mmCIF file of C-alpha atoms in Angstrom:
data_model
loop_
_atom_site.group_PDB
_atom_site.id
_atom_site.type_symbol
_atom_site.label_atom_id
_atom_site.label_comp_id
_atom_site.label_asym_id
_atom_site.label_seq_id
_atom_site.Cartn_x
_atom_site.Cartn_y
_atom_site.Cartn_z
ATOM 1 C CA MET A 1 0.000 0.000 0.000
ATOM 2 C CA ASP A 2 1.565 3.297 -1.127
ATOM 3 C CA PHE A 3 1.289 6.166 1.322
ATOM 4 C CA PHE A 4 -1.143 8.792 0.060
ATOM 5 C CA LYS A 5 -2.122 6.980 -3.075
ATOM 6 C CA ALA A 6 -5.316 8.974 -2.776
ATOM 7 C CA VAL A 7 -8.609 7.405 -3.823
ATOM 8 C CA SER A 8 -11.833 9.172 -4.739
ATOM 9 C CA VAL A 9 -14.674 9.367 -2.237
ATOM 10 C CA GLU A 10 -16.778 7.030 -4.362
ATOM 11 C CA ASP A 11 -14.002 4.439 -4.682
ATOM 12 C CA GLY A 12 -13.357 4.654 -0.960
ATOM 13 C CA GLN A 13 -17.016 4.154 -0.079
ATOM 14 C CA SER A 14 -17.252 1.248 -2.505
ATOM 15 C CA ALA A 15 -14.152 -0.391 -1.008
ATOM 16 C CA ILE A 16 -15.590 -0.090 2.489
ATOM 17 C CA ALA A 17 -19.026 -1.348 1.432
ATOM 18 C CA SER A 18 -17.577 -4.443 -0.231
ATOM 19 C CA ARG A 19 -15.782 -5.436 2.969
ATOM 20 C CA LEU A 20 -18.888 -4.984 5.107
ATOM 21 C CA LYS A 21 -21.141 -7.224 3.017
ATOM 22 C CA GLY A 22 -22.718 -9.836 5.222
ATOM 23 C CA TYR A 23 -21.843 -7.992 8.439
ATOM 24 C CA ALA A 24 -25.066 -8.274 10.440
ATOM 25 C CA LEU A 25 -26.100 -7.174 13.906
ATOM 26 C CA GLU A 26 -28.237 -9.222 16.242
ATOM 27 C CA SER A 27 -31.789 -8.138 17.045
ATOM 28 C CA GLU A 28 -33.214 -7.359 20.445
ATOM 29 C CA GLU A 29 -36.678 -6.454 21.659
ATOM 30 C CA VAL A 30 -37.200 -3.151 23.447
ATOM 31 C CA GLY A 31 -40.197 -1.306 24.845
ATOM 32 C CA ILE A 32 -41.523 1.685 22.980
ATOM 33 C CA SER A 33 -40.499 3.984 25.845
ATOM 34 C CA GLU A 34 -36.860 3.084 25.153
ATOM 35 C CA CYS A 35 -36.828 2.706 21.373
ATOM 36 C CA ARG A 36 -36.422 6.299 20.158
ATOM 37 C CA GLY A 37 -33.339 6.527 17.947
ATOM 38 C CA ARG A 38 -33.099 2.747 17.540
ATOM 39 C CA ILE A 39 -33.167 1.071 14.124
ATOM 40 C CA LEU A 40 -35.868 -1.458 13.277
ATOM 41 C CA SER A 41 -34.628 -4.940 12.395
ATOM 42 C CA GLU A 42 -37.976 -5.989 10.915
ATOM 43 C CA ASP A 43 -41.056 -4.388 9.377
ATOM 44 C CA VAL A 44 -43.811 -3.239 11.703
ATOM 45 C CA VAL A 45 -47.144 -4.344 10.232
ATOM 46 C CA SER A 46 -50.406 -2.756 11.386
ATOM 47 C CA ARG A 47 -52.698 -4.966 13.404
ATOM 48 C CA GLU A 48 -55.834 -2.905 12.868
ATOM 49 C CA ASN A 49 -57.365 -0.065 10.921
ATOM 50 C CA ILE A 50 -56.753 3.480 12.112
ATOM 51 C CA PRO A 51 -59.209 4.956 12.712
ATOM 52 C CA GLY A 52 -61.193 1.861 13.569
ATOM 53 C CA PHE A 53 -64.474 3.565 12.655
ATOM 54 C CA ASN A 54 -65.769 6.467 10.550
ATOM 55 C CA ARG A 55 -65.373 9.589 12.673
ATOM 56 C CA SER A 56 -66.035 13.297 12.526
ATOM 57 C CA THR A 57 -63.279 15.890 12.340
ATOM 58 C CA VAL A 58 -65.578 18.681 13.602
ATOM 59 C CA ASP A 59 -68.427 19.303 16.015
ATOM 60 C CA GLY A 60 -71.557 19.083 13.914
ATOM 61 C CA TYR A 61 -74.344 17.065 12.405
ATOM 62 C CA ALA A 62 -73.829 13.798 10.539
ATOM 63 C CA VAL A 63 -75.873 13.767 7.331
ATOM 64 C CA ASP A 64 -76.411 12.118 4.002
ATOM 65 C CA SER A 65 -74.700 14.800 1.911
ATOM 66 C CA ARG A 66 -77.545 14.733 -0.618
ATOM 67 C CA ASP A 67 -79.854 16.226 2.011
ATOM 68 C CA SER A 68 -77.668 19.338 2.167
ATOM 69 C CA HIS A 69 -77.479 20.041 -1.549
ATOM 70 C CA GLY A 70 -78.812 23.513 -2.337
ATOM 71 C CA ALA A 71 -78.890 24.557 1.310
ATOM 72 C CA SER A 72 -78.130 28.243 1.962
ATOM 73 C CA SER A 73 -78.791 30.928 4.548
ATOM 74 C CA THR A 74 -81.923 31.938 2.643
ATOM 75 C CA ILE A 75 -83.155 28.456 1.734
ATOM 76 C CA PRO A 76 -81.950 26.058 4.456
ATOM 77 C CA SER A 77 -82.511 22.324 4.552
ATOM 78 C CA MET A 78 -84.535 21.002 7.469
ATOM 79 C CA LEU A 79 -83.544 17.669 8.989
ATOM 80 C CA MET A 80 -84.869 15.582 11.852
ATOM 81 C CA LEU A 81 -82.489 15.092 14.801
ATOM 82 C CA VAL A 82 -82.616 11.449 15.909
ATOM 83 C CA GLU A 83 -79.695 11.238 18.380
ATOM 84 C CA GLU A 84 -76.833 13.053 20.043
ATOM 85 C CA VAL A 85 -73.798 10.740 19.936
ATOM 86 C CA GLU A 86 -71.569 10.855 23.008
ATOM 87 C CA MET A 87 -67.787 10.851 22.739
ATOM 88 C CA GLY A 88 -66.401 7.334 23.142
ATOM 89 C CA SER A 89 -69.754 5.709 22.435
ATOM 90 C CA ALA A 90 -71.129 4.136 19.286
ATOM 91 C CA PRO A 91 -74.327 5.593 17.769
ATOM 92 C CA SER A 92 -77.394 3.593 18.709
ATOM 93 C CA LYS A 93 -79.314 4.596 15.577
ATOM 94 C CA ALA A 94 -78.598 4.733 11.869
ATOM 95 C CA ILE A 95 -79.898 7.724 9.926
ATOM 96 C CA SER A 96 -82.068 7.748 6.833
ATOM 97 C CA ARG A 97 -82.641 10.464 4.258
ATOM 98 C CA GLY A 98 -83.937 13.586 5.977
ATOM 99 C CA GLN A 99 -82.405 12.658 9.335
ATOM 100 C CA THR A 100 -79.293 13.718 11.233
ATOM 101 C CA SER A 101 -77.371 12.991 14.439
ATOM 102 C CA TYR A 102 -75.167 15.339 16.422
ATOM 103 C CA VAL A 103 -71.532 14.124 16.581
ATOM 104 C CA PRO A 104 -68.630 15.736 18.529
ATOM 105 C CA THR A 105 -65.141 16.084 17.079
ATOM 106 C CA GLY A 106 -63.603 12.602 16.949
ATOM 107 C CA GLY A 107 -66.953 10.963 17.529
ATOM 108 C CA MET A 108 -68.264 8.008 15.550
ATOM 109 C CA ILE A 109 -70.682 8.891 12.769
ATOM 110 C CA PRO A 110 -73.788 6.717 12.363
ATOM 111 C CA GLU A 111 -74.553 4.399 9.489
ATOM 112 C CA GLY A 112 -76.289 6.203 6.633
ATOM 113 C CA ALA A 113 -74.165 9.369 7.067
ATOM 114 C CA ASP A 114 -71.353 10.226 4.654
ATOM 115 C CA SER A 115 -70.437 13.740 5.810
ATOM 116 C CA VAL A 116 -70.759 16.194 8.695
ATOM 117 C CA VAL A 117 -72.137 19.755 8.654
ATOM 118 C CA MET A 118 -70.144 22.018 10.957
ATOM 119 C CA ILE A 119 -72.195 23.199 13.939
ATOM 120 C CA GLU A 120 -71.744 26.849 12.966
ATOM 121 C CA ASN A 121 -73.434 26.115 9.622
ATOM 122 C CA ALA A 122 -76.551 24.689 11.259
ATOM 123 C CA GLU A 123 -79.156 25.743 13.807
ATOM 124 C CA LYS A 124 -81.094 23.656 16.263
ATOM 125 C CA LEU A 125 -84.698 24.840 16.146
ATOM 126 C CA ASP A 126 -86.009 22.488 18.835
ATOM 127 C CA GLU A 127 -85.320 19.008 20.209
ATOM 128 C CA GLU A 128 -86.230 17.351 16.902
ATOM 129 C CA ASN A 129 -85.445 19.781 14.068
ATOM 130 C CA ILE A 130 -82.187 21.115 12.623
ATOM 131 C CA MET A 131 -81.753 23.803 9.966
ATOM 132 C CA VAL A 132 -78.704 23.348 7.670
ATOM 133 C CA TYR A 133 -77.436 26.550 6.021
ATOM 134 C CA LYS A 134 -74.492 25.245 3.975
ATOM 135 C CA ALA A 135 -74.099 22.263 1.660
ATOM 136 C CA VAL A 136 -71.423 19.616 2.221
ATOM 137 C CA SER A 137 -69.945 17.114 -0.196
ATOM 138 C CA LYS A 138 -69.582 13.386 0.330
ATOM 139 C CA GLY A 139 -66.751 12.661 2.765
ATOM 140 C CA GLN A 140 -66.472 16.261 3.968
ATOM 141 C CA ASN A 141 -65.400 16.647 7.616
ATOM 142 C CA VAL A 142 -65.089 12.879 7.993
ATOM 143 C CA ILE A 143 -62.163 10.456 8.353
ATOM 144 C CA LEU A 144 -63.160 7.018 7.153
ATOM 145 C CA LYS A 145 -62.186 3.718 8.762
ATOM 146 C CA GLY A 146 -58.636 2.847 7.684
ATOM 147 C CA ASP A 147 -57.995 6.257 6.075
ATOM 148 C CA ASP A 148 -54.880 6.720 8.217
ATOM 149 C CA ILE A 149 -53.573 3.150 8.486
ATOM 150 C CA ARG A 150 -54.895 -0.032 6.872
ATOM 151 C CA GLU A 151 -54.789 -3.363 8.676
ATOM 152 C CA GLY A 152 -51.878 -5.415 7.267
ATOM 153 C CA GLU A 153 -50.027 -2.336 5.972
ATOM 154 C CA VAL A 154 -46.287 -1.912 6.632
ATOM 155 C CA VAL A 155 -46.382 1.237 8.720
ATOM 156 C CA LEU A 156 -42.718 1.330 9.752
ATOM 157 C CA PRO A 157 -40.188 -0.387 7.474
ATOM 158 C CA LYS A 158 -37.133 -2.358 8.503
ATOM 159 C CA GLY A 159 -34.118 -0.062 8.740
ATOM 160 C CA LYS A 160 -36.044 2.989 9.923
ATOM 161 C CA ARG A 161 -34.547 5.009 12.737
ATOM 162 C CA LEU A 162 -37.430 5.477 15.148
ATOM 163 C CA THR A 163 -38.557 9.002 16.013
ATOM 164 C CA SER A 164 -41.021 10.289 18.589
ATOM 165 C CA HIS A 165 -43.621 10.415 15.787
ATOM 166 C CA ASP A 166 -43.029 6.743 15.018
ATOM 167 C CA ILE A 167 -43.607 5.910 18.668
ATOM 168 C CA GLY A 168 -47.034 7.509 18.276
ATOM 169 C CA VAL A 169 -47.749 5.118 15.391
ATOM 170 C CA LEU A 170 -46.749 2.154 17.554
ATOM 171 C CA ALA A 171 -48.994 3.373 20.362
ATOM 172 C CA THR A 172 -52.023 3.652 18.048
ATOM 173 C CA GLN A 173 -51.538 -0.025 17.198
ATOM 174 C CA GLY A 174 -51.203 -1.118 20.802
ATOM 175 C CA ILE A 175 -47.639 -2.297 20.107
ATOM 176 C CA SER A 176 -45.612 -2.157 23.317
ATOM 177 C CA LYS A 177 -42.370 -3.757 22.063
ATOM 178 C CA VAL A 178 -40.448 -3.738 18.772
ATOM 179 C CA LYS A 179 -37.444 -5.594 17.397
ATOM 180 C CA VAL A 180 -34.414 -3.411 16.725
ATOM 181 C CA HIS A 181 -30.763 -3.987 15.879
ATOM 182 C CA ARG A 182 -28.511 -4.034 18.880
ATOM 183 C CA LYS A 183 -26.482 -0.864 19.021
ATOM 184 C CA LEU A 184 -23.337 -0.797 16.919
ATOM 185 C CA ARG A 185 -20.421 -0.672 19.369
ATOM 186 C CA ILE A 186 -17.678 1.779 18.450
ATOM 187 C CA SER A 187 -14.445 2.691 20.225
ATOM 188 C CA ILE A 188 -12.792 6.068 19.787
ATOM 189 C CA ILE A 189 -9.070 6.539 20.339
ATOM 190 C CA SER A 190 -7.622 10.056 20.325
ATOM 191 C CA THR A 191 -3.868 10.055 19.699
ATOM 192 C CA GLY A 192 -1.155 12.597 20.350
ATOM 193 C CA ASP A 193 1.420 13.534 22.979
ATOM 194 C CA GLU A 194 -0.252 16.924 23.148
ATOM 195 C CA ILE A 195 -3.815 15.667 23.785
ATOM 196 C CA VAL A 196 -5.281 15.878 27.303
ATOM 197 C CA ASP A 197 -8.789 15.167 28.538
ATOM 198 C CA ILE A 198 -11.043 18.065 29.454
ATOM 199 C CA ASP A 199 -10.720 17.500 33.207
ATOM 200 C CA GLU A 200 -6.911 17.150 33.211
ATOM 201 C CA PRO A 201 -4.537 19.971 34.158
ATOM 202 C CA PHE A 202 -3.987 22.196 31.135
ATOM 203 C CA GLU A 203 -0.485 23.335 30.208
ATOM 204 C CA THR A 204 0.891 25.490 27.430
ATOM 205 C CA GLY A 205 1.441 23.389 24.329
ATOM 206 C CA LYS A 206 -1.323 20.931 25.207
ATOM 207 C CA ILE A 207 -4.656 20.556 23.384
ATOM 208 C CA ARG A 208 -7.883 19.390 24.971
ATOM 209 C CA ASP A 209 -9.489 16.336 23.400
ATOM 210 C CA ILE A 210 -12.092 17.789 21.041
ATOM 211 C CA ASN A 211 -12.474 14.980 18.525
ATOM 212 C CA GLY A 212 -13.149 12.279 21.096
ATOM 213 C CA TYR A 213 -16.226 14.106 22.361
ATOM 214 C CA VAL A 214 -17.470 15.300 18.959
ATOM 215 C CA LEU A 215 -17.126 11.845 17.376
ATOM 216 C CA ALA A 216 -18.693 10.113 20.383
ATOM 217 C CA SER A 217 -21.683 12.417 20.180
ATOM 218 C CA ARG A 218 -22.014 11.777 16.440
ATOM 219 C CA VAL A 219 -21.908 7.997 16.986
ATOM 220 C CA GLU A 220 -24.725 8.263 19.516
ATOM 221 C CA GLU A 221 -26.766 10.532 17.229
ATOM 222 C CA LEU A 222 -26.621 7.782 14.620
ATOM 223 C CA GLY A 223 -27.866 5.150 17.055
ATOM 224 C CA GLY A 224 -24.481 3.676 17.952
ATOM 225 C CA GLU A 225 -22.927 3.068 21.345
ATOM 226 C CA VAL A 226 -19.498 4.283 22.404
ATOM 227 C CA GLU A 227 -17.856 1.215 23.887
ATOM 228 C CA ARG A 228 -14.809 3.123 25.081
ATOM 229 C CA LYS A 229 -13.205 6.512 24.546
ATOM 230 C CA VAL A 230 -9.526 6.870 25.373
ATOM 231 C CA ILE A 231 -6.511 9.100 24.798
ATOM 232 C CA VAL A 232 -3.173 7.506 23.938
ATOM 233 C CA LYS A 233 0.304 8.933 23.494
ATOM 234 C CA ASP A 234 2.187 8.700 20.195
ATOM 235 C CA GLU A 235 3.833 5.348 20.870
ATOM 236 C CA PHE A 236 3.413 2.307 18.639
ATOM 237 C CA GLU A 237 2.999 -0.263 21.427
ATOM 238 C CA LEU A 238 0.606 1.902 23.427
ATOM 239 C CA LEU A 239 -1.578 2.518 20.385
ATOM 240 C CA LYS A 240 -1.522 -1.151 19.403
ATOM 241 C CA ARG A 241 -2.608 -2.164 22.900
ATOM 242 C CA GLU A 242 -5.479 0.316 22.908
ATOM 243 C CA VAL A 243 -6.635 -0.805 19.464
ATOM 244 C CA ALA A 244 -6.523 -4.447 20.561
ATOM 245 C CA GLU A 245 -8.588 -3.714 23.674
ATOM 246 C CA SER A 246 -11.040 -1.662 21.630
ATOM 247 C CA LEU A 247 -11.552 -4.304 18.968
ATOM 248 C CA ALA A 248 -12.085 -7.027 21.554
ATOM 249 C CA ASN A 249 -15.496 -5.571 22.439
ATOM 250 C CA SER A 250 -16.307 -3.219 19.556
ATOM 251 C CA ASP A 251 -17.545 -3.587 16.005
ATOM 252 C CA ILE A 252 -15.506 -0.639 14.711
ATOM 253 C CA ALA A 253 -12.563 1.364 16.020
ATOM 254 C CA ILE A 254 -11.904 5.000 15.173
ATOM 255 C CA ILE A 255 -8.444 6.472 15.621
ATOM 256 C CA SER A 256 -8.373 10.263 15.612
ATOM 257 C CA GLY A 257 -4.984 11.679 14.596
ATOM 258 C CA GLY A 258 -1.825 9.850 13.599
ATOM 259 C CA SER A 259 -3.058 9.104 10.085
ATOM 260 C CA SER A 260 -0.472 11.118 8.165
ATOM 261 C CA VAL A 261 3.125 10.084 7.405
ATOM 262 C CA GLY A 262 5.036 11.855 10.149
ATOM 263 C CA ALA A 263 7.583 10.161 12.369
ATOM 264 C CA LYS A 264 4.984 9.576 15.093
ATOM 265 C CA ASP A 265 1.995 8.727 12.886
ATOM 266 C CA TYR A 266 1.566 5.063 13.745
ATOM 267 C CA THR A 267 -2.016 4.344 12.672
ATOM 268 C CA HIS A 268 -1.005 2.712 9.384
ATOM 269 C CA ASP A 269 1.541 0.385 10.979
ATOM 270 C CA VAL A 270 -0.682 -0.506 13.920
ATOM 271 C CA ILE A 271 -3.557 -1.586 11.682
ATOM 272 C CA ASN A 272 -1.207 -3.721 9.597
ATOM 273 C CA SER A 273 0.239 -5.344 12.720
ATOM 274 C CA PHE A 274 -2.990 -7.244 13.426
ATOM 275 C CA GLY A 275 -2.768 -9.425 10.355
ATOM 276 C CA GLY A 276 -5.484 -9.884 7.788
ATOM 277 C CA GLU A 277 -5.810 -7.427 4.948
ATOM 278 C CA GLY A 278 -4.544 -4.393 6.821
ATOM 279 C CA VAL A 279 -4.772 -0.892 5.351
ATOM 280 C CA PHE A 280 -6.635 -0.662 2.052
ATOM 281 C CA ILE A 281 -7.129 3.121 1.930
ATOM 282 C CA HIS A 282 -4.425 5.616 2.819
ATOM 283 C CA GLY A 283 -5.334 8.990 1.439
ATOM 284 C CA VAL A 284 -8.540 10.362 -0.036
ATOM 285 C CA ALA A 285 -8.674 12.955 -2.826
ATOM 286 C CA VAL A 286 -10.574 15.505 -0.768
ATOM 287 C CA LYS A 287 -9.937 18.810 0.927
ATOM 288 C CA PRO A 288 -9.892 18.898 3.872
ATOM 289 C CA GLY A 289 -9.142 15.350 5.039
ATOM 290 C CA LYS A 290 -6.640 13.828 2.630
ATOM 291 C CA PRO A 291 -4.684 11.860 5.312
ATOM 292 C CA THR A 292 -7.457 9.374 6.019
ATOM 293 C CA ILE A 293 -6.848 5.669 6.624
ATOM 294 C CA VAL A 294 -9.213 2.711 6.493
ATOM 295 C CA GLY A 295 -8.147 -0.861 7.087
ATOM 296 C CA MET A 296 -9.056 -4.278 8.414
ATOM 297 C CA ALA A 297 -7.380 -5.251 11.684
ATOM 298 C CA GLY A 298 -8.149 -8.938 11.658
ATOM 299 C CA ASP A 299 -11.871 -9.059 10.889
ATOM 300 C CA LYS A 300 -12.722 -5.603 12.317
ATOM 301 C CA MET A 301 -12.702 -2.295 10.468
ATOM 302 C CA VAL A 302 -10.557 0.568 11.711
ATOM 303 C CA PHE A 303 -10.866 4.174 10.551
ATOM 304 C CA GLY A 304 -7.966 6.565 10.957
ATOM 305 C CA LEU A 305 -9.383 10.086 10.766
ATOM 306 C CA PRO A 306 -7.428 13.350 10.554
ATOM 307 C CA GLY A 307 -6.678 15.111 13.819
ATOM 308 C CA HIS A 308 -8.124 18.478 12.806
ATOM 309 C CA PRO A 309 -11.714 18.670 14.125
ATOM 310 C CA SER A 310 -13.422 19.929 10.951
ATOM 311 C CA SER A 311 -11.623 17.378 8.774
ATOM 312 C CA SER A 312 -12.365 14.625 11.266
ATOM 313 C CA ILE A 313 -16.136 15.156 11.345
ATOM 314 C CA LEU A 314 -16.314 15.576 7.562
ATOM 315 C CA LEU A 315 -14.551 12.285 6.930
ATOM 316 C CA PHE A 316 -16.655 10.649 9.630
ATOM 317 C CA ASN A 317 -19.791 11.681 7.726
ATOM 318 C CA ILE A 318 -18.357 10.495 4.413
ATOM 319 C CA PHE A 319 -17.065 7.096 5.532
ATOM 320 C CA VAL A 320 -17.975 6.065 9.089
ATOM 321 C CA LYS A 321 -21.591 7.200 8.884
ATOM 322 C CA GLU A 322 -22.007 5.316 5.594
ATOM 323 C CA ALA A 323 -20.492 2.193 7.138
ATOM 324 C CA MET A 324 -22.802 2.410 10.150
ATOM 325 C CA ASN A 325 -25.847 2.837 7.919
ATOM 326 C CA GLN A 326 -24.830 -0.144 5.795
ATOM 327 C CA ILE A 327 -24.377 -2.433 8.790
ATOM 328 C CA ASN A 328 -27.691 -1.298 10.272
ATOM 329 C CA GLY A 329 -29.508 -1.382 6.933
ATOM 330 C CA THR A 330 -30.636 2.125 7.769
ATOM 331 C CA ILE A 331 -33.223 3.825 5.590
ATOM 332 C CA GLU A 332 -32.494 7.488 6.077
ATOM 333 C CA LYS A 333 -33.254 10.571 4.054
ATOM 334 C CA GLU A 334 -30.371 12.943 3.563
ATOM 335 C CA LYS A 335 -30.871 16.226 5.386
ATOM 336 C CA SER A 336 -30.154 18.808 2.737
ATOM 337 C CA ALA A 337 -31.491 21.903 1.016
ATOM 338 C CA TYR A 338 -30.657 23.839 -2.120
ATOM 339 C CA CYS A 339 -29.347 27.305 -1.320
ATOM 340 C CA VAL A 340 -28.163 30.288 -3.332
ATOM 341 C CA MET A 341 -24.497 31.057 -2.699
ATOM 342 C CA ASP A 342 -23.918 34.632 -1.640
ATOM 343 C CA SER A 343 -20.295 35.043 -2.749
ATOM 344 C CA ASN A 344 -17.501 33.765 -5.006
ATOM 345 C CA PHE A 345 -14.751 31.524 -3.641
ATOM 346 C CA PRO A 346 -12.181 29.159 -5.168
ATOM 347 C CA SER A 347 -11.556 25.443 -4.605
ATOM 348 C CA SER A 348 -8.604 23.062 -4.927
ATOM 349 C CA SER A 349 -8.356 21.803 -8.488
ATOM 350 C CA GLY A 350 -8.117 18.018 -8.804
ATOM 351 C CA LYS A 351 -9.676 17.329 -5.400
ATOM 352 C CA ARG A 352 -13.231 17.230 -4.197
ATOM 353 C CA THR A 353 -13.521 20.169 -1.845
ATOM 354 C CA TYR A 354 -15.876 20.254 1.107
ATOM 355 C CA GLN A 355 -16.678 23.842 1.988
ATOM 356 C CA MET A 356 -18.358 24.651 5.285
ATOM 357 C CA VAL A 357 -21.303 27.042 4.990
ATOM 358 C CA SER A 358 -23.864 28.787 7.166
ATOM 359 C CA VAL A 359 -27.453 28.958 5.962
ATOM 360 C CA TYR A 360 -29.791 31.920 6.344
ATOM 361 C CA GLU A 361 -33.030 33.151 4.816
ATOM 362 C CA GLU A 362 -33.354 36.388 2.863
ATOM 363 C CA ASN A 363 -36.530 37.557 1.146
ATOM 364 C CA GLY A 364 -38.032 34.086 1.454
ATOM 365 C CA GLU A 365 -34.996 32.417 -0.147
ATOM 366 C CA LEU A 366 -32.437 30.125 1.475
ATOM 367 C CA ARG A 367 -28.926 31.461 1.026
ATOM 368 C CA ALA A 368 -25.535 30.064 2.047
ATOM 369 C CA ALA A 369 -22.382 31.868 3.077
ATOM 370 C CA PRO A 370 -18.960 30.176 3.161
ATOM 371 C CA VAL A 371 -17.360 29.779 6.564
ATOM 372 C CA PHE A 372 -13.614 30.143 6.232
ATOM 373 C CA GLY A 373 -10.903 29.125 8.637
ATOM 374 C CA LYS A 374 -8.042 26.707 8.994
ATOM 375 C CA SER A 375 -9.015 23.063 9.416
ATOM 376 C CA GLY A 376 -7.707 22.949 12.989
ATOM 377 C CA MET A 377 -10.253 25.524 14.145
ATOM 378 C CA ILE A 378 -13.171 24.010 16.066
ATOM 379 C CA THR A 379 -15.267 27.136 15.388
ATOM 380 C CA LEU A 380 -15.496 25.993 11.759
ATOM 381 C CA LEU A 381 -17.984 23.432 13.017
ATOM 382 C CA SER A 382 -19.853 25.614 15.508
ATOM 383 C CA LYS A 383 -20.350 28.395 12.950
ATOM 384 C CA SER A 384 -21.448 26.048 10.160
ATOM 385 C CA ASP A 385 -24.817 24.474 9.438
ATOM 386 C CA GLY A 386 -23.441 22.083 6.832
ATOM 387 C CA TYR A 387 -21.254 21.902 3.768
ATOM 388 C CA ILE A 388 -21.302 21.885 -0.013
ATOM 389 C CA GLU A 389 -19.308 19.618 -2.313
ATOM 390 C CA ILE A 390 -17.199 21.153 -5.073
ATOM 391 C CA GLU A 391 -16.166 18.640 -7.700
ATOM 392 C CA PRO A 392 -12.498 18.189 -8.757
ATOM 393 C CA HIS A 393 -13.071 19.705 -12.222
ATOM 394 C CA GLU A 394 -14.599 22.908 -10.806
ATOM 395 C CA GLU A 395 -12.507 25.994 -10.135
ATOM 396 C CA GLY A 396 -14.783 27.208 -7.413
ATOM 397 C CA VAL A 397 -18.225 28.601 -6.685
ATOM 398 C CA TYR A 398 -19.842 31.726 -8.046
ATOM 399 C CA SER A 399 -22.255 34.075 -6.318
ATOM 400 C CA GLY A 400 -25.792 33.174 -7.383
ATOM 401 C CA ASP A 401 -25.057 29.453 -7.902
ATOM 402 C CA ARG A 402 -27.676 27.091 -6.435
ATOM 403 C CA ARG A 403 -25.897 24.396 -4.435
ATOM 404 C CA LYS A 404 -27.024 21.481 -2.330
ATOM 405 C CA VAL A 405 -26.108 22.067 1.301
ATOM 406 C CA LYS A 406 -25.764 18.848 3.278
ATOM 407 C CA TYR A 407 -26.593 19.476 6.898
ATOM 408 C CA PHE A 408 -24.546 17.922 9.690
#
């Protein structure tokens, strides 16, 4: 493997995907109070129709819509009131032509009715007679049985990351437990003689561990579990020991820093020391983030990400996130929006450039402004909403261009 024989993003993703084929996680059953953010390992199929009966969406009078045709404030339709349906109870009477029943919002409409006249468009003359002042069409102000969910329908597909809204769907079906993939276990190793944890004494020349916390948070956002998070000095044996301990209980190991070709950049050699295929990517044709490593240490995948925070999280999104989604079989829509660029700026010819941007709205239009700074600056992340991709053949971006912004 030649150092920095840079591959394209697409080739890198393809190489990773091919090595993860067949990698499957076990399933476990969890209660719906604990399943938010978890990834379904099987389809959830509806047990019943939702709603389970025809119901009104307004307070009003259930009618055969034909009885309201032509009704107006000057020539109302007169109907006979046969019942007032109580909330949570089924109607005791069906209605015929010329009849109506009062139904509250969410209440069950009686047989014979196909629509509901809003209460403000009707007047109760006495205990038996109702005047209707506005016509309704068939199905108006009514939700029919099964309109929302049909019995036997796949309501939540395998691979979906469950949200609070999805939990509402489960609750409507009376489903108390679901099968999800066990959490993907990931270890994060921050390397460098200069790196100290946030609660350690801080000295001049030292750097607090930023990447360990940012990457750990990102893993958890994606439904993974941080098995261990450690800091290790730039020594081959120390790093090898930490990688070995990490891989013993993790599915993936991430090494932050030490992925370049300096005298103390040991990631490449450590991965190769475990046998198996070893490093199969060392260098990606992107800016920032060229010194990225991916390899197989035995039968486990190890990612060596750049030490600079902005580069690290970008390459995490490009490679590690994709790997996690593949293993989980995640069905996930990309969070993105097309924005108008508000200024000109150049890119690095021959490399795919990832430019951080902030997004704002102006005159009802989404616009994006580049966020500049050196890759070691953590504020590049805090000031940015996402990034745009500039292809290798492009010289840069022009003011007024519409670009897809991928949100973090």
